[in-house]
Short mmCIF file of C-alpha atoms in Angstrom, two decimals:
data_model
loop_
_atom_site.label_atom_id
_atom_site.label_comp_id
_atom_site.label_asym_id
_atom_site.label_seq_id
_atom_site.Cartn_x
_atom_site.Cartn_y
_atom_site.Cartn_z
CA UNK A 1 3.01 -8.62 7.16
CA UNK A 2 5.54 -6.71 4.96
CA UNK A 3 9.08 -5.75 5.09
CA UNK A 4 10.78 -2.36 5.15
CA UNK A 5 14.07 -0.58 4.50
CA UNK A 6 15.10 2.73 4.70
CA UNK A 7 18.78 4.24 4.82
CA UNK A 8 19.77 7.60 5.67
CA UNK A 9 23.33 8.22 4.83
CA UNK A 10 25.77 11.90 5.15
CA UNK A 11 26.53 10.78 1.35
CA UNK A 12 24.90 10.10 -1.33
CA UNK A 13 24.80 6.11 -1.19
CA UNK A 14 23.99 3.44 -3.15
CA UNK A 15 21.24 1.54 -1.84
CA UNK A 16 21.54 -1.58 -4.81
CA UNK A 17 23.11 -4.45 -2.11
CA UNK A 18 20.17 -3.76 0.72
CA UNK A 19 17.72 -3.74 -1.77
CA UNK A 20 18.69 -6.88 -3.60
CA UNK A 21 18.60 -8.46 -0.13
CA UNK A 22 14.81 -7.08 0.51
CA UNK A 23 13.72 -8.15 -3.05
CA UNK A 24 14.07 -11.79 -2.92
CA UNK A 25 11.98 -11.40 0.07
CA UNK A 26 9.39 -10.81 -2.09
CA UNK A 27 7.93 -13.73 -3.10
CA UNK A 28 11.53 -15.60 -3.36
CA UNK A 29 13.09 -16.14 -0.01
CA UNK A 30 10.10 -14.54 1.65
CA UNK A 31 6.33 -14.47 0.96
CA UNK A 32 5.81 -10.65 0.53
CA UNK A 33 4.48 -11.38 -3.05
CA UNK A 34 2.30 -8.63 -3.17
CA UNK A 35 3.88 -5.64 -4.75
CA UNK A 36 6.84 -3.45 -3.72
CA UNK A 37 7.74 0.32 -3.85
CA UNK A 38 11.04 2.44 -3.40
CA UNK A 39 11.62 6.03 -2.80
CA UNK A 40 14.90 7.56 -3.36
CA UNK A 41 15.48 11.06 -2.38
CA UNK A 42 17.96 13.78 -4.43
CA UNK A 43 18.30 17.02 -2.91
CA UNK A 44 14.71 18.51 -3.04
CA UNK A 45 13.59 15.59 -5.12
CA UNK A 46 11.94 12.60 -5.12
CA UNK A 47 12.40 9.44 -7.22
CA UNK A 48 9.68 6.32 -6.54
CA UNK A 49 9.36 2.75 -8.29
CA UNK A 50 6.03 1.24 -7.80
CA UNK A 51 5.17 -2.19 -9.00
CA UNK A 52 2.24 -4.27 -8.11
CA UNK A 53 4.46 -7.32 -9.44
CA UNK A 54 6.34 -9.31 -6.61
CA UNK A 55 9.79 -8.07 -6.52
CA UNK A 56 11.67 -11.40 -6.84
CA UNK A 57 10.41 -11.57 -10.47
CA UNK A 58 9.93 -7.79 -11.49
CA UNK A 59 11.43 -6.20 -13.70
CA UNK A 60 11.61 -3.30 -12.67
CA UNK A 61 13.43 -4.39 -9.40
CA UNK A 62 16.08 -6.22 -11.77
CA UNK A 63 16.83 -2.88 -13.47
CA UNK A 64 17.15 -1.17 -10.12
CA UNK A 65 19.66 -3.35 -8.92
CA UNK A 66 21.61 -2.84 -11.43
CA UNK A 67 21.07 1.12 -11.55
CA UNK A 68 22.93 2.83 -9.52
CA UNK A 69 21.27 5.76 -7.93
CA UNK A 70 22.82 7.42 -5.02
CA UNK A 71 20.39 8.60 -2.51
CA UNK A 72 21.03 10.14 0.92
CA UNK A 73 17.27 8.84 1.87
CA UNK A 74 15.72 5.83 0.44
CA UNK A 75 12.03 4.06 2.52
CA UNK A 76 11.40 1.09 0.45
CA UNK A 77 8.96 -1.77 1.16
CA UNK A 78 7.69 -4.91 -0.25
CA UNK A 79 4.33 -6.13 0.39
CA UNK A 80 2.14 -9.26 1.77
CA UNK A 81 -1.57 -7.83 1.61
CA UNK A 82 -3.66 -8.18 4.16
CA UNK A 83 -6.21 -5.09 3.80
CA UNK A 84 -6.83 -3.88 0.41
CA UNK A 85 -6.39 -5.43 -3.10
CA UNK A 86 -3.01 -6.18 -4.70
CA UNK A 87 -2.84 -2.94 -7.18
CA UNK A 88 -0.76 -0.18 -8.05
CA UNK A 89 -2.38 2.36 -5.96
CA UNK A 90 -2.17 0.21 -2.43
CA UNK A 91 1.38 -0.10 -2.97
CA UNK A 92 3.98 1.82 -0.39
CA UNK A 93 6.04 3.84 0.01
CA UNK A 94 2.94 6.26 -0.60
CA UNK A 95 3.99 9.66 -0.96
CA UNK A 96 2.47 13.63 -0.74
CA UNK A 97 4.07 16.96 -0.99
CA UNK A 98 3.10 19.05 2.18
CA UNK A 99 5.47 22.82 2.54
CA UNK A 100 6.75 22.14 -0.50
CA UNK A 101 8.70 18.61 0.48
CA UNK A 102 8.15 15.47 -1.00
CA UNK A 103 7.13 13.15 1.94
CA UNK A 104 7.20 9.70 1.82
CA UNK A 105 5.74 6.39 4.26
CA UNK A 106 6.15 2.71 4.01
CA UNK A 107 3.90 1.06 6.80
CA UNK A 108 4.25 -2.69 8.25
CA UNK A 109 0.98 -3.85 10.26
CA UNK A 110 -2.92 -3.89 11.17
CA UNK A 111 -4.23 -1.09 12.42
CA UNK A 112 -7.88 -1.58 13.79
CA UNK A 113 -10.36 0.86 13.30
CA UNK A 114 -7.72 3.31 11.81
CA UNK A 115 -10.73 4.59 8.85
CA UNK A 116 -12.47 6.12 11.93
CA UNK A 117 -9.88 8.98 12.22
CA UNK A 118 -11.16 12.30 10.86
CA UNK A 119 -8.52 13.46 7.34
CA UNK A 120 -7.64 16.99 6.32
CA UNK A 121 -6.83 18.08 3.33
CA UNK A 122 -4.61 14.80 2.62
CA UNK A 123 -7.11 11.83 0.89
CA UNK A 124 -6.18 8.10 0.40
CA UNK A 125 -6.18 7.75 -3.58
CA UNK A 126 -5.99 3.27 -2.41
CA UNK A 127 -7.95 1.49 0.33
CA UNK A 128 -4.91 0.58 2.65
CA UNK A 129 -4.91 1.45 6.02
CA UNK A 130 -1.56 2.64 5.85
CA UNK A 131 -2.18 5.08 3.56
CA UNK A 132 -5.43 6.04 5.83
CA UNK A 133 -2.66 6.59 8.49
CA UNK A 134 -0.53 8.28 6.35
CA UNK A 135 -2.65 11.53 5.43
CA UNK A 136 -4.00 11.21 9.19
CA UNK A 137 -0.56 12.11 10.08
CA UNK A 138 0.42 14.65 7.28
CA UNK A 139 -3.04 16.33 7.60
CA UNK A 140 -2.34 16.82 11.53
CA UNK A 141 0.77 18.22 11.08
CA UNK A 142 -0.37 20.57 8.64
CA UNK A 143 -3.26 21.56 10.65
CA UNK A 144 -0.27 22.65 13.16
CA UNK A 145 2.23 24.27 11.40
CA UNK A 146 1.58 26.64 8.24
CA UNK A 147 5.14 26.32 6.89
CA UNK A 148 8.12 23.51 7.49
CA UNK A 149 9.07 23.37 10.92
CA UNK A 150 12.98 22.77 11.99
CA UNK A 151 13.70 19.62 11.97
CA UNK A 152 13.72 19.06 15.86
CA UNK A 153 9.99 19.73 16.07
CA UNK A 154 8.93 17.30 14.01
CA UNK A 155 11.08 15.20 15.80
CA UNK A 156 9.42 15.99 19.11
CA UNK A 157 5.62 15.77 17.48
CA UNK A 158 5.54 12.82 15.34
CA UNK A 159 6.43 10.29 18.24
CA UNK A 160 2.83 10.94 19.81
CA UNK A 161 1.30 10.59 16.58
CA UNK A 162 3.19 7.16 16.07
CA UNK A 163 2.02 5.83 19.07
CA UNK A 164 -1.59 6.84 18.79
CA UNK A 165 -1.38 4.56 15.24
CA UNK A 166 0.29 1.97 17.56
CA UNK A 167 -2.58 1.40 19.62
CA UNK A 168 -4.60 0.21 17.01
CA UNK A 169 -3.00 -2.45 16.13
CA UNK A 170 0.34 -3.04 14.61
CA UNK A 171 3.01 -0.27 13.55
CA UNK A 172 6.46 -0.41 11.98
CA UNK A 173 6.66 2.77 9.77
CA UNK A 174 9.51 4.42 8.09
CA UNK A 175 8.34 8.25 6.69
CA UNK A 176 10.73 10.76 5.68
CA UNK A 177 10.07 14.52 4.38
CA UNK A 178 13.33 13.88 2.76
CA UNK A 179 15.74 15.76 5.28
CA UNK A 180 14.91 12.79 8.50
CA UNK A 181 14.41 10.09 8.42
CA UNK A 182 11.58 8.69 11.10
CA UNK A 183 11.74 4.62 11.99
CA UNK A 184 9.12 4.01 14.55
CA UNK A 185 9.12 0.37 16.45
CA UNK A 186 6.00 -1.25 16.79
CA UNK A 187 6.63 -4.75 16.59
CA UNK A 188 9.80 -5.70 14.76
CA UNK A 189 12.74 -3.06 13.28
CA UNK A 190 16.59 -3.54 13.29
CA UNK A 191 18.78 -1.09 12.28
CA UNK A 192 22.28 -1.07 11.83
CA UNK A 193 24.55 1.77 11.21
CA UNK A 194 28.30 1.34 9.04
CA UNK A 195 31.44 3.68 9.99
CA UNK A 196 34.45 3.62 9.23
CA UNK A 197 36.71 0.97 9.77
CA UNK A 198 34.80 -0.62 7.11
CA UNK A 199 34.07 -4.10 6.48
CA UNK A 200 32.32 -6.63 4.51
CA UNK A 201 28.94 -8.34 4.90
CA UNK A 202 27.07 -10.92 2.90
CA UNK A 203 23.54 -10.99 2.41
CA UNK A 204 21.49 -13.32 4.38
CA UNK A 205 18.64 -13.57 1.82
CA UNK A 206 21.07 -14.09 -2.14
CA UNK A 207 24.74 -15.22 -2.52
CA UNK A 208 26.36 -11.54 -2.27
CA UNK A 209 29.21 -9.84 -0.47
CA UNK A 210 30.13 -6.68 -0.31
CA UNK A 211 32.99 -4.95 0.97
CA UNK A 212 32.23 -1.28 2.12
CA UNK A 213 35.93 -0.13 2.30
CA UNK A 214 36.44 -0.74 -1.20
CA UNK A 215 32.82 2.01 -1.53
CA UNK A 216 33.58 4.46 0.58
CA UNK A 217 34.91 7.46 2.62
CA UNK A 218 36.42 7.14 6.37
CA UNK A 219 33.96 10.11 6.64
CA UNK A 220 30.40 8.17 5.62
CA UNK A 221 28.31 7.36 7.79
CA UNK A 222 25.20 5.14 7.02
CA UNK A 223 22.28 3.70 8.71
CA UNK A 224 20.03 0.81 7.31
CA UNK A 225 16.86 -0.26 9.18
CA UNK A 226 14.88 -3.02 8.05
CA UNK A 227 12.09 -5.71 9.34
CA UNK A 228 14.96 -8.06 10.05
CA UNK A 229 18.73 -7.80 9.67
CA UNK A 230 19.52 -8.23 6.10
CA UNK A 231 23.06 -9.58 6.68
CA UNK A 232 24.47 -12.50 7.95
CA UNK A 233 27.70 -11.15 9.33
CA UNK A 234 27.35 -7.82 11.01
CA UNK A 235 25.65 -6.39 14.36
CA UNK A 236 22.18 -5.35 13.71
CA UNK A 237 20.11 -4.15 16.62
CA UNK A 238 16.32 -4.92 17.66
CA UNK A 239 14.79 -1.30 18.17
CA UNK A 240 13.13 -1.40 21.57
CA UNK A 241 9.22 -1.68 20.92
CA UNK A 242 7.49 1.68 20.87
CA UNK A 243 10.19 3.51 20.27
CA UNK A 244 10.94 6.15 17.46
CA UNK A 245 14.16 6.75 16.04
CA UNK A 246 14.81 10.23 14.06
CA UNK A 247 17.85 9.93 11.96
CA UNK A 248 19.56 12.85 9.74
CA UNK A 249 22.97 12.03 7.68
CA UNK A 250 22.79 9.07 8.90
CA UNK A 251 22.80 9.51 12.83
CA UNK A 252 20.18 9.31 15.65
CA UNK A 253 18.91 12.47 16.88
CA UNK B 1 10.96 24.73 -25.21
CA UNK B 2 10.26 21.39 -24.27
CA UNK B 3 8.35 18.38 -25.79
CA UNK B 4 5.13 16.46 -24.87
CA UNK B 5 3.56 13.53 -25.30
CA UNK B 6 -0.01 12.46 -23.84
CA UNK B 7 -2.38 9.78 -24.90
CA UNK B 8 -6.15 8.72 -23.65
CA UNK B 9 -7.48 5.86 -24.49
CA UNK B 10 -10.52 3.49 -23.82
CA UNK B 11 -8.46 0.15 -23.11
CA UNK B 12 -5.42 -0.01 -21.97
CA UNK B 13 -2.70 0.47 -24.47
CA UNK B 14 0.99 0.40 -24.59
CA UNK B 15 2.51 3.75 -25.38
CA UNK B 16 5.96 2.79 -26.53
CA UNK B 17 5.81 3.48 -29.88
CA UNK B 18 5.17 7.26 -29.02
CA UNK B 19 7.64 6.95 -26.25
CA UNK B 20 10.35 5.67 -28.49
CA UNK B 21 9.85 9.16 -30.71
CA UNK B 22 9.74 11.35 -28.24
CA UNK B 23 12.63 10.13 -26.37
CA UNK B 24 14.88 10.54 -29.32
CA UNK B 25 13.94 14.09 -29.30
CA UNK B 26 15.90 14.10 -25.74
CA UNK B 27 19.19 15.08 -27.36
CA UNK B 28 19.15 12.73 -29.95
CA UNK B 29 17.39 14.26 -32.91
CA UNK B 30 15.79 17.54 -30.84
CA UNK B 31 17.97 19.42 -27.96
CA UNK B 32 15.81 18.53 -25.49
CA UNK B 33 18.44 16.95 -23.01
CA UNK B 34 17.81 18.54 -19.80
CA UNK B 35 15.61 15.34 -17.98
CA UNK B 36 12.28 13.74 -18.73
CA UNK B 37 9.74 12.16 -17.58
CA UNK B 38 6.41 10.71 -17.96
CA UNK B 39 3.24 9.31 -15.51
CA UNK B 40 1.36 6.39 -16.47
CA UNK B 41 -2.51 5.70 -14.52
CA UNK B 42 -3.35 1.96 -14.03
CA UNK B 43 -6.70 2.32 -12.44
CA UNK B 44 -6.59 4.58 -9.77
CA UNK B 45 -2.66 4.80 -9.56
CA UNK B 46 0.16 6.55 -10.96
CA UNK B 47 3.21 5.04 -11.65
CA UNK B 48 6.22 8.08 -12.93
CA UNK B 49 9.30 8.25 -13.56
CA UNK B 50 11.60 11.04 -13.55
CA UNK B 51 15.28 11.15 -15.07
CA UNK B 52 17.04 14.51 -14.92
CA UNK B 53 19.55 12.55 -17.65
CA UNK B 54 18.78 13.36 -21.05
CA UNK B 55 16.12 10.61 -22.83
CA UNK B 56 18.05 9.30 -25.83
CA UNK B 57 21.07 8.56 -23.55
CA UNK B 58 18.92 7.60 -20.67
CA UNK B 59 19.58 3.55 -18.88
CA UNK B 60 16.03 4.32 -17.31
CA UNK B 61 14.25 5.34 -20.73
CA UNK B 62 15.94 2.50 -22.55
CA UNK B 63 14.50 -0.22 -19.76
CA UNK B 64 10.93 1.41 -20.43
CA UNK B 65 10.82 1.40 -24.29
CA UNK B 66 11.24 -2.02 -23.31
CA UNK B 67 8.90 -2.50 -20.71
CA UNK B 68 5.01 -3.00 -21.77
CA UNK B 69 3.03 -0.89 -19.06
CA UNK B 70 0.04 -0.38 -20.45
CA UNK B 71 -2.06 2.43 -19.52
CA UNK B 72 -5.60 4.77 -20.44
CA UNK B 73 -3.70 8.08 -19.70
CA UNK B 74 -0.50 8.99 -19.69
CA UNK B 75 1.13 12.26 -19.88
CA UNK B 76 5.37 12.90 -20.73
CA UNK B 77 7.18 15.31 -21.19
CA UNK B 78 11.29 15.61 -22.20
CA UNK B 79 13.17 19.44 -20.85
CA UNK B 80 15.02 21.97 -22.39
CA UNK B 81 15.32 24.02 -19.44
CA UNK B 82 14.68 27.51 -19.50
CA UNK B 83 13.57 28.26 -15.88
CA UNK B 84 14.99 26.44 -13.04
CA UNK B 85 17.85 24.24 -13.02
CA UNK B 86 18.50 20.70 -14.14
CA UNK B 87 17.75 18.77 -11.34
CA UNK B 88 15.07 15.89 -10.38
CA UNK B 89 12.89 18.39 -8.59
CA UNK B 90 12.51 19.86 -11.39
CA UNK B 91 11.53 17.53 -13.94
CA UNK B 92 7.90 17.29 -15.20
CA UNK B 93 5.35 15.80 -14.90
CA UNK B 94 4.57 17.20 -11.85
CA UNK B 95 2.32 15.01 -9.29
CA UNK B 96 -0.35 15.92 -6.35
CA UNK B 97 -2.84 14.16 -4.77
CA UNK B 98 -6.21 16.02 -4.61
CA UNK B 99 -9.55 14.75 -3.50
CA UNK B 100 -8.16 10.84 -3.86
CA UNK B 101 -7.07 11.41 -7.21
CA UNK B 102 -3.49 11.71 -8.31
CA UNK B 103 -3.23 14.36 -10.74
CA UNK B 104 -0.39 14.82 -13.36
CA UNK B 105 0.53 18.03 -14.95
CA UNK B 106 3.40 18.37 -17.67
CA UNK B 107 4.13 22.43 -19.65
CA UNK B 108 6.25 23.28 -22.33
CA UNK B 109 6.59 27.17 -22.50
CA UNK B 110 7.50 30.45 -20.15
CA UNK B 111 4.94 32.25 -17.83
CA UNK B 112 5.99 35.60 -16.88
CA UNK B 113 5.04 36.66 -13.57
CA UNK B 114 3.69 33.14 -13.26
CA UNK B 115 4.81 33.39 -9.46
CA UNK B 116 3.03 36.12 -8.40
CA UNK B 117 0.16 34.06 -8.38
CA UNK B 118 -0.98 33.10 -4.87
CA UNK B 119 -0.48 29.41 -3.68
CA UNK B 120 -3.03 27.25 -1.65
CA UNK B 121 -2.00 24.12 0.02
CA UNK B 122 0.19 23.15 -2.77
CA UNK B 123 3.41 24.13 -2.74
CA UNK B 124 6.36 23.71 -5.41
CA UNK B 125 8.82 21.65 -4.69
CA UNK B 126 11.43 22.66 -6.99
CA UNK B 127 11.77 25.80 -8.65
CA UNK B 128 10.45 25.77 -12.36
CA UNK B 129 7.48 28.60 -13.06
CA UNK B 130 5.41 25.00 -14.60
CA UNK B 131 4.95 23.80 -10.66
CA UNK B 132 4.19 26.99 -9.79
CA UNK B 133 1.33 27.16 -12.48
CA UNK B 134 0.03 23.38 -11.63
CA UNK B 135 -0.21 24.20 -7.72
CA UNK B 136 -2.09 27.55 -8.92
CA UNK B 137 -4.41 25.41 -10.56
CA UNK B 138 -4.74 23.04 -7.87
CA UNK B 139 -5.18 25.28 -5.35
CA UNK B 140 -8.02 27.19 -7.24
CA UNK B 141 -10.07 23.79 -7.32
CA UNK B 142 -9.21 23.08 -4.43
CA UNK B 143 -11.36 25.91 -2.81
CA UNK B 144 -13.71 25.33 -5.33
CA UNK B 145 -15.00 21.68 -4.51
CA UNK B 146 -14.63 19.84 -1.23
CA UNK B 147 -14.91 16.52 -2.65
CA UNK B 148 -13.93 15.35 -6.64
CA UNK B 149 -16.58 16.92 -8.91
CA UNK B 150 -17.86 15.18 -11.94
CA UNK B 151 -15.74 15.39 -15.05
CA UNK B 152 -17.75 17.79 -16.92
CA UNK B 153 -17.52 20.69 -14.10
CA UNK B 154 -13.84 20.57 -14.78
CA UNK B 155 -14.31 20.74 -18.12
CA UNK B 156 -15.80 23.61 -17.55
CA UNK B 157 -13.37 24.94 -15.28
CA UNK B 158 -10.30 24.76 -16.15
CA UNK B 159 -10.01 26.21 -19.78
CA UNK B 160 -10.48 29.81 -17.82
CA UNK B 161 -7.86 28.80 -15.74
CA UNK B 162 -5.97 27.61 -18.68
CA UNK B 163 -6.58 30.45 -20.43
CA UNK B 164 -5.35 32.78 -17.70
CA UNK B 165 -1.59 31.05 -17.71
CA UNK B 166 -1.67 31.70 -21.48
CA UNK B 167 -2.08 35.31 -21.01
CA UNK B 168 1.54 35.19 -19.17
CA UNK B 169 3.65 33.62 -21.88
CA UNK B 170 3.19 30.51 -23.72
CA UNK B 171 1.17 27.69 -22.19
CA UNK B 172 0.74 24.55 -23.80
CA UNK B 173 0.12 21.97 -21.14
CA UNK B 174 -1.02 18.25 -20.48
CA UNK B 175 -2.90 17.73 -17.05
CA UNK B 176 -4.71 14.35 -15.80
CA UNK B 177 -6.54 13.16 -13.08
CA UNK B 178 -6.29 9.96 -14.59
CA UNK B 179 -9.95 9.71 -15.84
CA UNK B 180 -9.38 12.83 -18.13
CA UNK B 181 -6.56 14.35 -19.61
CA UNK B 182 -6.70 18.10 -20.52
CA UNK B 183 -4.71 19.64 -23.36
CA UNK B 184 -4.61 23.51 -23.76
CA UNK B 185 -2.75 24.31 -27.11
CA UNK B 186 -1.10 27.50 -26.19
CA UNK B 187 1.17 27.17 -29.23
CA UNK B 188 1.78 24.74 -31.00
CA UNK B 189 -0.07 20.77 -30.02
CA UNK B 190 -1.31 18.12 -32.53
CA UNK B 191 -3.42 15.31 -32.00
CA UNK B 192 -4.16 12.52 -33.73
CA UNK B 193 -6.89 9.85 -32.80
CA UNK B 194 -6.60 6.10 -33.90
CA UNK B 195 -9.66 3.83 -34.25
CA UNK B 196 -11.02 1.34 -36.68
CA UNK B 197 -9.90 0.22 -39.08
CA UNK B 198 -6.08 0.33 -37.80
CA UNK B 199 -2.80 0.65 -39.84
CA UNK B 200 0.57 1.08 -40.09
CA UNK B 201 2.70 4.07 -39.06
CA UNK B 202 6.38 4.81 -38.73
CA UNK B 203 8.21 6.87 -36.31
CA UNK B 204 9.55 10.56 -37.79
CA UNK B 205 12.50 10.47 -35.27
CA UNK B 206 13.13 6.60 -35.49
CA UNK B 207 13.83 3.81 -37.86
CA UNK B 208 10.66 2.44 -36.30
CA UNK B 209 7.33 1.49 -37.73
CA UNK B 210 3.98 -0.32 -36.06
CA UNK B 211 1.29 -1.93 -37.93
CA UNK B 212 -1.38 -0.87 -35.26
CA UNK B 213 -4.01 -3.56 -36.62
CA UNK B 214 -1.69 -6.31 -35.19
CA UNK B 215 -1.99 -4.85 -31.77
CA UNK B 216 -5.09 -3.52 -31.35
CA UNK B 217 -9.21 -4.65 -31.30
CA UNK B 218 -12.15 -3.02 -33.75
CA UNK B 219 -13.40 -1.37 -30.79
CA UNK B 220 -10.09 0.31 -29.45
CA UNK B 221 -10.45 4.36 -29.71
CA UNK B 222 -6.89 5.88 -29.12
CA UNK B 223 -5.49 9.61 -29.19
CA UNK B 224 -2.11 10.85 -29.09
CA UNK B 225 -1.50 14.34 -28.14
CA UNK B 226 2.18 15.60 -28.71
CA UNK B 227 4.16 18.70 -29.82
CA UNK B 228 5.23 17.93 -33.06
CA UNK B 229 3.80 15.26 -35.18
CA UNK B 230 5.66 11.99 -33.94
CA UNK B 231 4.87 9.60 -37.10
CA UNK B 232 5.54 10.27 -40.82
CA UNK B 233 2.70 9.03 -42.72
CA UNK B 234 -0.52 10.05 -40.55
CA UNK B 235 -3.09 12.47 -40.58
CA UNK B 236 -1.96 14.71 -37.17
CA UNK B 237 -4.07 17.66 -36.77
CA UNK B 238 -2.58 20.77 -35.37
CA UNK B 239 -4.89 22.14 -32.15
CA UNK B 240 -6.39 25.80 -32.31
CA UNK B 241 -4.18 28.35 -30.22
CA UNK B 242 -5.92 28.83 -26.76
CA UNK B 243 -8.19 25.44 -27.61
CA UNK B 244 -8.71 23.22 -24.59
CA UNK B 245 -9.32 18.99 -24.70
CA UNK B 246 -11.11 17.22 -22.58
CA UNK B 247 -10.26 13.03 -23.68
CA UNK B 248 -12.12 10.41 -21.67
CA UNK B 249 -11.77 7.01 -23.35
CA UNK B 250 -10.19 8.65 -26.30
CA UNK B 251 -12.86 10.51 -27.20
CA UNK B 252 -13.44 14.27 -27.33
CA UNK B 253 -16.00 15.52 -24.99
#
């Protein structure tokens, strides 16, 4: 098992106090030891931090929580391998540019017998299944479409894909071409989305607070979705199992 | 104009000496302020990072001169723009995945009419005529082999594809697939290679200076490809105009 996070916000937002929550996970206040990955979207671009290091003692992930890039999009993940070795290519989000957007997936699960489905043009460059899933998806969607389609028919054509991955096994994903972001439910996924009025929360995972009001616009609007609530003090809600949430500037579609 | 730095070598080696150089020239001691970035292969992965900040004033440049990643191939590059704007999209080195290989791709120079070129599957994300160029190239593959071809058939390939860029402007470019790096001297490259028996060498654009036999075994074959010489007291060879490398291991081939 691993543990996601992803945030789509109608501002750019800084995603430092989720992720330092998600980082002790790994290997500090959870087991996810394995490696952990972050993908921060600007405009048309694309920012990731790989490291096969656990994130509790990386470096890296210290100097990301104390850099303060604002993303509208962020999919981040930190791992506990169960198929395919701890290195710097099996470690999410995995990403591939497809119409000339950066797309990105982070993948929580088993999926049984998912090597069996016939790629494209999209080829695993690890030995993960989820990032065999991954290019199963983006080649199927490029077989169907020659250029990028509105938003609202991806939205309508990656929930069938989703589920066909969820019958092999199991499949929390969070994938984003940088414009929605796509949270589908296969096991375990809260999400919570902050509005104004404002408040504060405190991590459940390290000894931090923040209060939003003090960061932000009445105007922002921003959703978080992770394996479990990060904080101890606010109203996160289970996503029903199976289902697929499509979120844009931070709201559901 | 832009600068860049590229290195291939047959252990894994730490390339912060170079870094440290080159990043000065990021609008410290050159005017090259307009982003950088740089892609380092660990086995079959690629870690990058992209900063559309300039280098010498950059938080994320200073963590990696800092940070010991050690790598056969890497390829950098710091931006003066001249085409396209400032912006993350737009910062080399460029990345695709292609046959299960992630390759890199990093220009200095301007290609007139590069656009008129027809695209493949890959498609620029930002706007620079340097994507355009590496999803020409990729493309053209692409069609040519189903499945990754052995080194020496892209040797063979891709100077005449190399060759037809130059035609539009100036072309000097770095390009990996992480077991070889290409360097077409369209202009102005130099190289230098570093093997037994090891010495000293101090930075032209730093107060900086490595004693190389400290930090390296009798069997460790190392070159360094940049734009300007990036040491003071070494024996950097200027490349040919319209020459092509092929480095695997450090080694010419």
């Amino acid at each position: 098992m691993c543990e996601l996070l992803g945030m789509s916000a109608n501002v750019p937002t800084d995603i430092r106090f989720s992720f330092a929550g998600l980082a002790r996970r790994g290997g500090d206040t959870g087991p996810h030891s394995d490696g952990w990955g972050i993908a921060f979207y600007e405009g048309r671009g694309c920012r990731t931090f790989h490291d096969p290091e656990p994130s509790a003692r990386s470096d890296l992930a210290r100097l990301l929580r104390a850099y303060p890039i604002r993303s509208r999009v962020v999919v981040a993940h930190v791992r506990r391998a169960n198929r395919g070795a701890v290195s710097l290519e099996n470690t999410h989000p995995f990403t591939r540019e497809l119409w000339g957007r950066s797309w990105s997936f982070a993948h929580n699960g088993q999926l049984k017998g998912v090597k069996k489905l016939p790629l494209g043009r999209f080829r695993p460059i690890g030995t993960t299944d989820s990032e065999h899933a991954f290019c199963w998806i983006l080649g199927t969607i490029a077989d169907r479409w020659t250029a990028l389609p509105p938003p609202r028919r991806l939205d309508a054509a990656l929930p069938d894909l989703f589920a066909r991955l969820a019958d092999l096994g199991v499949f929390n994903v969070l994938m984003s071409d940088g414009r929605s972001l796509y949270a589908h439910c296969g096991k375990r996924l809260s999400a919570i989305t902050r509005r104004a009025p404002f408040g504060r929360a405190t991590l459940i995972d390290d000894d931090l607070a923040v209060d939003f009001s003090a960061e932000t616009t009445p105007n922002d609007v921003v959703t978080v979705i992770a394996t479990r609530p990060l904080t101890r003090d606010e109203a996160w809600a289970d996503l029903p199992i199976g289902e697929t949430l499509a979120l844009r500037d931070g709201e559901r579609h």
